[in-house]
Amino acid sequence: MTHSGLESVRQGIRRAALAAGRDPASIKLIAVTKTFDAAAIEPAITAGHTMFGENRVQEAKAKWPSLKATHSKLQLHLIGPLQSNKVADAVTLFGAIHAIDRSKIAESIAKEMQKQQRLLQLFVQVNTGREEQKAGIAPGEADRFIAGCREKLNLTISGLMCIPPFTDDPEPHFKLLAGIAKRNGIAELSMGMSEDYATAIACGATFVRVGSAIFGSRPAPPPAG
Ligand SMILES: *Cc1c(COP(=O)(O)O)cnc(C)c1O
Protein backbone atom coordinates (compact mmCIF):
# COMPACT_ATOMS: atom_id res chain seq x y z
CA MET A 1 0.00 0.00 0.00
CA THR A 2 1.29 3.48 -0.76
CA HIS A 3 0.81 6.74 1.10
CA SER A 4 0.41 9.77 -1.18
CA GLY A 5 1.99 12.32 1.17
CA LEU A 6 4.97 10.07 1.83
CA GLU A 7 5.30 9.24 -1.84
CA SER A 8 5.39 12.87 -2.94
CA VAL A 9 7.98 13.79 -0.30
CA ARG A 10 10.11 10.77 -1.23
CA GLN A 11 10.02 11.92 -4.83
CA GLY A 12 10.87 15.48 -3.78
CA ILE A 13 13.87 14.17 -1.84
CA ARG A 14 14.97 12.14 -4.81
CA ARG A 15 14.70 15.11 -7.18
CA ALA A 16 16.59 17.42 -4.82
CA ALA A 17 19.32 14.83 -4.26
CA LEU A 18 19.85 14.19 -7.96
CA ALA A 19 19.86 17.93 -8.69
CA ALA A 20 22.62 18.29 -6.10
CA GLY A 21 24.58 15.34 -7.47
CA ARG A 22 23.88 13.30 -4.34
CA ASP A 23 22.74 9.72 -3.82
CA PRO A 24 19.06 9.88 -2.73
CA ALA A 25 19.74 6.98 -0.36
CA SER A 26 22.10 9.20 1.64
CA ILE A 27 19.12 11.25 2.87
CA LYS A 28 16.86 9.84 5.57
CA LEU A 29 13.30 11.01 5.98
CA ILE A 30 12.00 11.59 9.50
CA ALA A 31 8.21 11.71 9.21
CA VAL A 32 7.14 14.20 11.88
CA THR A 33 3.91 13.04 13.57
CA LYS A 34 3.46 15.63 16.33
CA THR A 35 -0.25 16.41 16.92
CA PHE A 36 -1.32 13.42 14.76
CA ASP A 37 -2.92 10.41 16.43
CA ALA A 38 -2.20 6.73 15.91
CA ALA A 39 -4.94 6.38 13.30
CA ALA A 40 -3.33 9.10 11.17
CA ILE A 41 0.14 7.56 11.60
CA GLU A 42 -0.69 3.92 10.86
CA PRO A 43 -1.10 4.28 7.07
CA ALA A 44 2.49 5.57 6.88
CA ILE A 45 3.70 2.55 8.86
CA THR A 46 1.66 0.23 6.65
CA ALA A 47 3.30 1.88 3.63
CA GLY A 48 6.63 0.72 5.03
CA HIS A 49 7.94 3.89 6.65
CA THR A 50 9.94 3.27 9.84
CA MET A 51 11.51 6.58 10.96
CA PHE A 52 9.30 9.03 12.81
CA GLY A 53 9.80 12.25 14.75
CA GLU A 54 8.02 13.78 17.72
CA ASN A 55 8.82 17.03 19.51
CA ARG A 56 7.37 16.28 22.95
CA VAL A 57 8.20 13.36 25.21
CA GLN A 58 4.78 13.28 26.90
CA GLU A 59 2.89 13.19 23.62
CA ALA A 60 5.17 10.50 22.21
CA LYS A 61 4.81 8.42 25.36
CA ALA A 62 1.04 8.50 25.02
CA LYS A 63 0.87 7.17 21.46
CA TRP A 64 4.08 5.40 20.45
CA PRO A 65 4.57 2.46 22.85
CA SER A 66 1.50 0.70 21.42
CA LEU A 67 2.51 1.48 17.83
CA LYS A 68 6.05 0.24 18.52
CA ALA A 69 4.71 -2.96 20.02
CA THR A 70 3.00 -3.91 16.77
CA HIS A 71 5.80 -2.92 14.39
CA SER A 72 9.25 -4.09 15.39
CA LYS A 73 11.46 -1.87 13.23
CA LEU A 74 10.20 1.61 14.10
CA GLN A 75 12.75 4.22 15.06
CA LEU A 76 11.63 7.34 16.89
CA HIS A 77 13.54 10.63 16.87
CA LEU A 78 13.00 13.30 19.51
CA ILE A 79 13.30 16.57 17.58
CA GLY A 80 12.09 19.05 20.23
CA PRO A 81 13.77 20.44 23.35
CA LEU A 82 14.23 18.05 26.27
CA GLN A 83 13.78 18.85 29.96
CA SER A 84 15.81 17.12 32.67
CA ASN A 85 12.81 15.44 34.25
CA LYS A 86 11.94 13.76 30.92
CA VAL A 87 15.38 12.35 30.10
CA ALA A 88 14.70 8.85 31.47
CA ASP A 89 11.51 8.49 29.41
CA ALA A 90 13.23 9.93 26.34
CA VAL A 91 16.09 7.43 26.53
CA THR A 92 13.61 4.55 26.88
CA LEU A 93 11.39 5.59 24.00
CA PHE A 94 13.60 7.24 21.40
CA GLY A 95 16.48 6.05 19.23
CA ALA A 96 17.81 9.54 18.62
CA ILE A 97 17.74 12.97 20.28
CA HIS A 98 18.20 16.06 18.08
CA ALA A 99 18.07 19.04 20.41
CA ILE A 100 20.99 18.74 22.81
CA ASP A 101 22.06 22.27 23.66
CA ARG A 102 23.26 22.45 27.26
CA SER A 103 25.75 20.61 29.41
CA LYS A 104 23.22 19.67 32.03
CA ILE A 105 21.04 17.84 29.49
CA ALA A 106 24.05 16.22 27.79
CA GLU A 107 25.21 15.01 31.19
CA SER A 108 21.89 13.52 32.18
CA ILE A 109 21.51 11.81 28.79
CA ALA A 110 24.97 10.28 29.24
CA LYS A 111 24.07 9.00 32.72
CA GLU A 112 20.71 7.67 31.61
CA MET A 113 22.11 5.82 28.58
CA GLN A 114 24.62 4.19 30.90
CA LYS A 115 21.92 3.26 33.37
CA GLN A 116 19.53 1.84 30.75
CA GLN A 117 22.38 0.35 28.70
CA ARG A 118 21.01 2.03 25.60
CA LEU A 119 22.99 3.92 22.98
CA LEU A 120 21.09 6.70 21.23
CA GLN A 121 22.13 8.68 18.20
CA LEU A 122 22.82 12.22 19.44
CA PHE A 123 22.55 15.59 17.68
CA VAL A 124 23.54 19.01 18.96
CA GLN A 125 21.09 21.77 18.07
CA VAL A 126 22.65 25.03 16.90
CA ASN A 127 20.63 28.24 17.08
CA THR A 128 21.93 29.49 13.74
CA GLY A 129 19.68 32.57 13.76
CA ARG A 130 20.64 33.45 17.35
CA GLU A 131 16.94 33.75 18.18
CA GLU A 132 16.24 34.33 21.84
CA GLN A 133 13.15 32.16 22.04
CA LYS A 134 14.71 29.25 20.17
CA ALA A 135 16.60 26.31 21.63
CA GLY A 136 20.14 25.54 20.52
CA ILE A 137 23.70 26.47 21.30
CA ALA A 138 24.98 29.76 19.83
CA PRO A 139 27.07 29.19 16.68
CA GLY A 140 30.12 30.74 18.33
CA GLU A 141 29.91 28.31 21.25
CA ALA A 142 29.24 25.16 19.26
CA ASP A 143 32.84 23.95 18.90
CA ARG A 144 33.50 24.21 22.61
CA PHE A 145 30.20 22.57 23.51
CA ILE A 146 30.80 19.65 21.12
CA ALA A 147 34.32 19.19 22.49
CA GLY A 148 32.93 19.14 26.04
CA CYS A 149 30.36 16.47 25.14
CA ARG A 150 33.08 14.34 23.63
CA GLU A 151 35.88 14.82 26.09
CA LYS A 152 34.13 15.28 29.42
CA LEU A 153 31.10 13.05 28.87
CA ASN A 154 32.53 10.58 26.37
CA LEU A 155 29.47 11.04 24.12
CA THR A 156 29.48 10.37 20.41
CA ILE A 157 27.91 13.35 18.66
CA SER A 158 26.57 11.99 15.37
CA GLY A 159 25.05 15.11 13.97
CA LEU A 160 24.00 18.75 14.18
CA MET A 161 20.48 20.12 13.89
CA CYS A 162 19.03 23.56 13.18
CA ILE A 163 15.71 25.29 12.57
CA PRO A 164 16.28 28.52 10.62
CA PRO A 165 14.19 31.59 11.56
CA PHE A 166 10.86 31.37 9.72
CA THR A 167 11.31 34.75 8.03
CA ASP A 168 14.87 34.16 6.75
CA ASP A 169 16.23 32.59 3.62
CA PRO A 170 17.22 29.21 5.10
CA GLU A 171 20.24 28.63 2.89
CA PRO A 172 22.85 30.64 4.86
CA HIS A 173 21.67 28.85 8.03
CA PHE A 174 22.07 25.41 6.45
CA LYS A 175 25.51 26.36 5.17
CA LEU A 176 26.55 27.66 8.57
CA LEU A 177 25.47 24.37 10.16
CA ALA A 178 27.29 22.34 7.51
CA GLY A 179 30.47 24.32 8.15
CA ILE A 180 30.33 23.74 11.91
CA ALA A 181 29.78 20.01 11.30
CA LYS A 182 32.65 19.77 8.87
CA ARG A 183 35.23 21.42 11.08
CA ASN A 184 34.17 19.22 13.99
CA GLY A 185 34.25 15.98 11.99
CA ILE A 186 30.49 15.42 12.31
CA ALA A 187 28.80 13.43 9.53
CA GLU A 188 25.07 13.92 10.01
CA LEU A 189 23.07 17.08 9.34
CA SER A 190 19.46 17.22 10.54
CA MET A 191 18.00 20.13 8.60
CA GLY A 192 15.09 20.88 6.31
CA MET A 193 11.32 20.76 6.93
CA SER A 194 8.28 20.74 4.62
CA GLU A 195 8.98 24.17 3.14
CA ASP A 196 12.72 23.99 2.71
CA TYR A 197 13.94 20.39 2.60
CA ALA A 198 15.09 20.69 -1.03
CA THR A 199 17.35 23.61 -0.08
CA ALA A 200 18.61 21.67 2.93
CA ILE A 201 19.48 18.71 0.70
CA ALA A 202 21.40 21.01 -1.65
CA CYS A 203 23.37 22.14 1.43
CA GLY A 204 24.16 18.60 2.59
CA ALA A 205 21.27 17.46 4.83
CA THR A 206 21.41 13.76 5.73
CA PHE A 207 18.18 13.80 7.78
CA VAL A 208 15.17 15.89 6.79
CA ARG A 209 12.30 16.34 9.26
CA VAL A 210 9.04 16.62 7.36
CA GLY A 211 5.55 16.78 8.86
CA SER A 212 2.82 18.75 7.12
CA ALA A 213 3.93 17.86 3.59
CA ILE A 214 3.27 14.21 4.51
CA PHE A 215 0.35 14.30 6.93
CA GLY A 216 -1.39 17.58 6.10
CA SER A 217 -1.57 20.80 8.06
CA ARG A 218 -1.64 20.86 11.85
CA PRO A 219 -3.85 23.00 14.06
CA ALA A 220 -1.99 26.20 15.03
CA PRO A 221 0.01 25.74 18.25
CA PRO A 222 -1.21 27.55 21.37
CA PRO A 223 0.60 30.86 21.98
CA ALA A 224 3.84 30.48 23.92
CA GLY A 225 4.10 31.52 27.55
C1 LIG B 1 7.21 20.26 13.49
C2 LIG B 1 8.64 20.15 13.25
C3 LIG B 1 9.13 19.76 11.98
C4 LIG B 1 8.24 19.49 10.77
O1 LIG B 1 7.64 20.66 10.35
P1 LIG B 1 6.78 20.73 8.98
O2 LIG B 1 6.84 22.15 8.59
O3 LIG B 1 5.41 20.26 9.32
O4 LIG B 1 7.44 19.83 8.01
C5 LIG B 1 10.50 19.65 11.83
N1 LIG B 1 11.35 19.89 12.84
C6 LIG B 1 10.93 20.25 14.06
C7 LIG B 1 11.92 20.49 15.14
C8 LIG B 1 9.57 20.38 14.30
O5 LIG B 1 9.14 20.74 15.54
GROMACS .gro file of C-alpha atoms and ligand atoms in nm:
model
  240
    1MET     CA    1   0.000   0.000   0.000
    2THR     CA    2   0.129   0.348  -0.076
    3HIS     CA    3   0.081   0.674   0.110
    4SER     CA    4   0.041   0.977  -0.118
    5GLY     CA    5   0.199   1.232   0.117
    6LEU     CA    6   0.497   1.007   0.183
    7GLU     CA    7   0.530   0.924  -0.184
    8SER     CA    8   0.539   1.287  -0.294
    9VAL     CA    9   0.798   1.379  -0.030
   10ARG     CA   10   1.011   1.077  -0.123
   11GLN     CA   11   1.002   1.192  -0.483
   12GLY     CA   12   1.087   1.548  -0.378
   13ILE     CA   13   1.387   1.417  -0.184
   14ARG     CA   14   1.497   1.214  -0.481
   15ARG     CA   15   1.470   1.511  -0.718
   16ALA     CA   16   1.659   1.742  -0.482
   17ALA     CA   17   1.932   1.483  -0.426
   18LEU     CA   18   1.985   1.419  -0.796
   19ALA     CA   19   1.986   1.793  -0.869
   20ALA     CA   20   2.262   1.829  -0.610
   21GLY     CA   21   2.458   1.534  -0.747
   22ARG     CA   22   2.388   1.330  -0.434
   23ASP     CA   23   2.274   0.972  -0.382
   24PRO     CA   24   1.906   0.988  -0.273
   25ALA     CA   25   1.974   0.698  -0.036
   26SER     CA   26   2.210   0.920   0.164
   27ILE     CA   27   1.912   1.125   0.287
   28LYS     CA   28   1.686   0.984   0.557
   29LEU     CA   29   1.330   1.101   0.598
   30ILE     CA   30   1.200   1.159   0.950
   31ALA     CA   31   0.821   1.171   0.921
   32VAL     CA   32   0.714   1.420   1.188
   33THR     CA   33   0.391   1.304   1.357
   34LYS     CA   34   0.346   1.563   1.633
   35THR     CA   35  -0.025   1.641   1.692
   36PHE     CA   36  -0.132   1.342   1.476
   37ASP     CA   37  -0.292   1.041   1.643
   38ALA     CA   38  -0.220   0.673   1.591
   39ALA     CA   39  -0.494   0.638   1.330
   40ALA     CA   40  -0.333   0.910   1.117
   41ILE     CA   41   0.014   0.756   1.160
   42GLU     CA   42  -0.069   0.392   1.086
   43PRO     CA   43  -0.110   0.428   0.707
   44ALA     CA   44   0.249   0.557   0.688
   45ILE     CA   45   0.370   0.255   0.886
   46THR     CA   46   0.166   0.023   0.665
   47ALA     CA   47   0.330   0.188   0.363
   48GLY     CA   48   0.663   0.072   0.503
   49HIS     CA   49   0.794   0.389   0.665
   50THR     CA   50   0.994   0.327   0.984
   51MET     CA   51   1.151   0.658   1.096
   52PHE     CA   52   0.930   0.903   1.281
   53GLY     CA   53   0.980   1.225   1.475
   54GLU     CA   54   0.802   1.378   1.772
   55ASN     CA   55   0.882   1.703   1.951
   56ARG     CA   56   0.737   1.628   2.295
   57VAL     CA   57   0.820   1.336   2.521
   58GLN     CA   58   0.478   1.328   2.690
   59GLU     CA   59   0.289   1.319   2.362
   60ALA     CA   60   0.517   1.050   2.221
   61LYS     CA   61   0.481   0.842   2.536
   62ALA     CA   62   0.104   0.850   2.502
   63LYS     CA   63   0.087   0.717   2.146
   64TRP     CA   64   0.408   0.540   2.045
   65PRO     CA   65   0.457   0.246   2.285
   66SER     CA   66   0.150   0.070   2.142
   67LEU     CA   67   0.251   0.148   1.783
   68LYS     CA   68   0.605   0.024   1.852
   69ALA     CA   69   0.471  -0.296   2.002
   70THR     CA   70   0.300  -0.391   1.677
   71HIS     CA   71   0.580  -0.292   1.439
   72SER     CA   72   0.925  -0.409   1.539
   73LYS     CA   73   1.146  -0.187   1.323
   74LEU     CA   74   1.020   0.161   1.410
   75GLN     CA   75   1.275   0.422   1.506
   76LEU     CA   76   1.163   0.734   1.689
   77HIS     CA   77   1.354   1.063   1.687
   78LEU     CA   78   1.300   1.330   1.951
   79ILE     CA   79   1.330   1.657   1.758
   80GLY     CA   80   1.209   1.905   2.023
   81PRO     CA   81   1.377   2.044   2.335
   82LEU     CA   82   1.423   1.805   2.627
   83GLN     CA   83   1.378   1.885   2.996
   84SER     CA   84   1.581   1.712   3.267
   85ASN     CA   85   1.281   1.544   3.425
   86LYS     CA   86   1.194   1.376   3.092
   87VAL     CA   87   1.538   1.235   3.010
   88ALA     CA   88   1.470   0.885   3.147
   89ASP     CA   89   1.151   0.849   2.941
   90ALA     CA   90   1.323   0.993   2.634
   91VAL     CA   91   1.609   0.743   2.653
   92THR     CA   92   1.361   0.455   2.688
   93LEU     CA   93   1.139   0.559   2.400
   94PHE     CA   94   1.360   0.724   2.140
   95GLY     CA   95   1.648   0.605   1.923
   96ALA     CA   96   1.781   0.954   1.862
   97ILE     CA   97   1.774   1.297   2.028
   98HIS     CA   98   1.820   1.606   1.808
   99ALA     CA   99   1.807   1.904   2.041
  100ILE     CA  100   2.099   1.874   2.281
  101ASP     CA  101   2.206   2.227   2.366
  102ARG     CA  102   2.326   2.245   2.726
  103SER     CA  103   2.575   2.061   2.941
  104LYS     CA  104   2.322   1.967   3.203
  105ILE     CA  105   2.104   1.784   2.949
  106ALA     CA  106   2.405   1.622   2.779
  107GLU     CA  107   2.521   1.501   3.119
  108SER     CA  108   2.189   1.352   3.218
  109ILE     CA  109   2.151   1.181   2.879
  110ALA     CA  110   2.497   1.028   2.924
  111LYS     CA  111   2.407   0.900   3.272
  112GLU     CA  112   2.071   0.767   3.161
  113MET     CA  113   2.211   0.582   2.858
  114GLN     CA  114   2.462   0.419   3.090
  115LYS     CA  115   2.192   0.326   3.337
  116GLN     CA  116   1.953   0.184   3.075
  117GLN     CA  117   2.238   0.035   2.870
  118ARG     CA  118   2.101   0.203   2.560
  119LEU     CA  119   2.299   0.392   2.298
  120LEU     CA  120   2.109   0.670   2.123
  121GLN     CA  121   2.213   0.868   1.820
  122LEU     CA  122   2.282   1.222   1.944
  123PHE     CA  123   2.255   1.559   1.768
  124VAL     CA  124   2.354   1.901   1.896
  125GLN     CA  125   2.109   2.177   1.807
  126VAL     CA  126   2.265   2.503   1.690
  127ASN     CA  127   2.063   2.824   1.708
  128THR     CA  128   2.193   2.949   1.374
  129GLY     CA  129   1.968   3.257   1.376
  130ARG     CA  130   2.064   3.345   1.735
  131GLU     CA  131   1.694   3.375   1.818
  132GLU     CA  132   1.624   3.433   2.184
  133GLN     CA  133   1.315   3.216   2.204
  134LYS     CA  134   1.471   2.925   2.017
  135ALA     CA  135   1.660   2.631   2.163
  136GLY     CA  136   2.014   2.554   2.052
  137ILE     CA  137   2.370   2.647   2.130
  138ALA     CA  138   2.498   2.976   1.983
  139PRO     CA  139   2.707   2.919   1.668
  140GLY     CA  140   3.012   3.074   1.833
  141GLU     CA  141   2.991   2.831   2.125
  142ALA     CA  142   2.924   2.516   1.926
  143ASP     CA  143   3.284   2.395   1.890
  144ARG     CA  144   3.350   2.421   2.261
  145PHE     CA  145   3.020   2.257   2.351
  146ILE     CA  146   3.080   1.965   2.112
  147ALA     CA  147   3.432   1.919   2.249
  148GLY     CA  148   3.293   1.914   2.604
  149CYS     CA  149   3.036   1.647   2.514
  150ARG     CA  150   3.308   1.434   2.363
  151GLU     CA  151   3.588   1.482   2.609
  152LYS     CA  152   3.413   1.528   2.942
  153LEU     CA  153   3.110   1.305   2.887
  154ASN     CA  154   3.253   1.058   2.637
  155LEU     CA  155   2.947   1.104   2.412
  156THR     CA  156   2.948   1.037   2.041
  157ILE     CA  157   2.791   1.335   1.866
  158SER     CA  158   2.657   1.199   1.537
  159GLY     CA  159   2.505   1.511   1.397
  160LEU     CA  160   2.400   1.875   1.418
  161MET     CA  161   2.048   2.012   1.389
  162CYS     CA  162   1.903   2.356   1.318
  163ILE     CA  163   1.571   2.529   1.257
  164PRO     CA  164   1.628   2.852   1.062
  165PRO     CA  165   1.419   3.159   1.156
  166PHE     CA  166   1.086   3.137   0.972
  167THR     CA  167   1.131   3.475   0.803
  168ASP     CA  168   1.487   3.416   0.675
  169ASP     CA  169   1.623   3.259   0.362
  170PRO     CA  170   1.722   2.921   0.510
  171GLU     CA  171   2.024   2.863   0.289
  172PRO     CA  172   2.285   3.064   0.486
  173HIS     CA  173   2.167   2.885   0.803
  174PHE     CA  174   2.207   2.541   0.645
  175LYS     CA  175   2.551   2.636   0.517
  176LEU     CA  176   2.655   2.766   0.857
  177LEU     CA  177   2.547   2.437   1.016
  178ALA     CA  178   2.729   2.234   0.751
  179GLY     CA  179   3.047   2.432   0.815
  180ILE     CA  180   3.033   2.374   1.191
  181ALA     CA  181   2.978   2.001   1.130
  182LYS     CA  182   3.265   1.977   0.887
  183ARG     CA  183   3.523   2.142   1.108
  184ASN     CA  184   3.417   1.922   1.399
  185GLY     CA  185   3.425   1.598   1.199
  186ILE     CA  186   3.049   1.542   1.231
  187ALA     CA  187   2.880   1.343   0.953
  188GLU     CA  188   2.507   1.392   1.001
  189LEU     CA  189   2.307   1.708   0.934
  190SER     CA  190   1.946   1.722   1.054
  191MET     CA  191   1.800   2.013   0.860
  192GLY     CA  192   1.509   2.088   0.631
  193MET     CA  193   1.132   2.076   0.693
  194SER     CA  194   0.828   2.074   0.462
  195GLU     CA  195   0.898   2.417   0.314
  196ASP     CA  196   1.272   2.399   0.271
  197TYR     CA  197   1.394   2.039   0.260
  198ALA     CA  198   1.509   2.069  -0.103
  199THR     CA  199   1.735   2.361  -0.008
  200ALA     CA  200   1.861   2.167   0.293
  201ILE     CA  201   1.948   1.871   0.070
  202ALA     CA  202   2.140   2.101  -0.165
  203CYS     CA  203   2.337   2.214   0.143
  204GLY     CA  204   2.416   1.860   0.259
  205ALA     CA  205   2.127   1.746   0.483
  206THR     CA  206   2.141   1.376   0.573
  207PHE     CA  207   1.818   1.380   0.778
  208VAL     CA  208   1.517   1.589   0.679
  209ARG     CA  209   1.230   1.634   0.926
  210VAL     CA  210   0.904   1.662   0.736
  211GLY     CA  211   0.555   1.678   0.886
  212SER     CA  212   0.282   1.875   0.712
  213ALA     CA  213   0.393   1.786   0.359
  214ILE     CA  214   0.327   1.421   0.451
  215PHE     CA  215   0.035   1.430   0.693
  216GLY     CA  216  -0.139   1.758   0.610
  217SER     CA  217  -0.157   2.080   0.806
  218ARG     CA  218  -0.164   2.086   1.185
  219PRO     CA  219  -0.385   2.300   1.406
  220ALA     CA  220  -0.199   2.620   1.503
  221PRO     CA  221   0.001   2.574   1.825
  222PRO     CA  222  -0.121   2.755   2.137
  223PRO     CA  223   0.060   3.086   2.198
  224ALA     CA  224   0.384   3.048   2.392
  225GLY     CA  225   0.410   3.152   2.755
  226LIG     C1  226   0.721   2.026   1.349
  226LIG     C2  227   0.864   2.015   1.325
  226LIG     C3  228   0.913   1.976   1.198
  226LIG     C4  229   0.824   1.949   1.077
  226LIG     O1  230   0.764   2.066   1.035
  226LIG     P1  231   0.678   2.073   0.898
  226LIG     O2  232   0.684   2.215   0.859
  226LIG     O3  233   0.541   2.026   0.932
  226LIG     O4  234   0.744   1.983   0.801
  226LIG     C5  235   1.050   1.965   1.183
  226LIG     N1  236   1.135   1.989   1.284
  226LIG     C6  237   1.093   2.025   1.406
  226LIG     C7  238   1.192   2.049   1.514
  226LIG     C8  239   0.957   2.038   1.430
  226LIG     O5  240   0.914   2.074   1.554
   0.00000   0.00000   0.00000
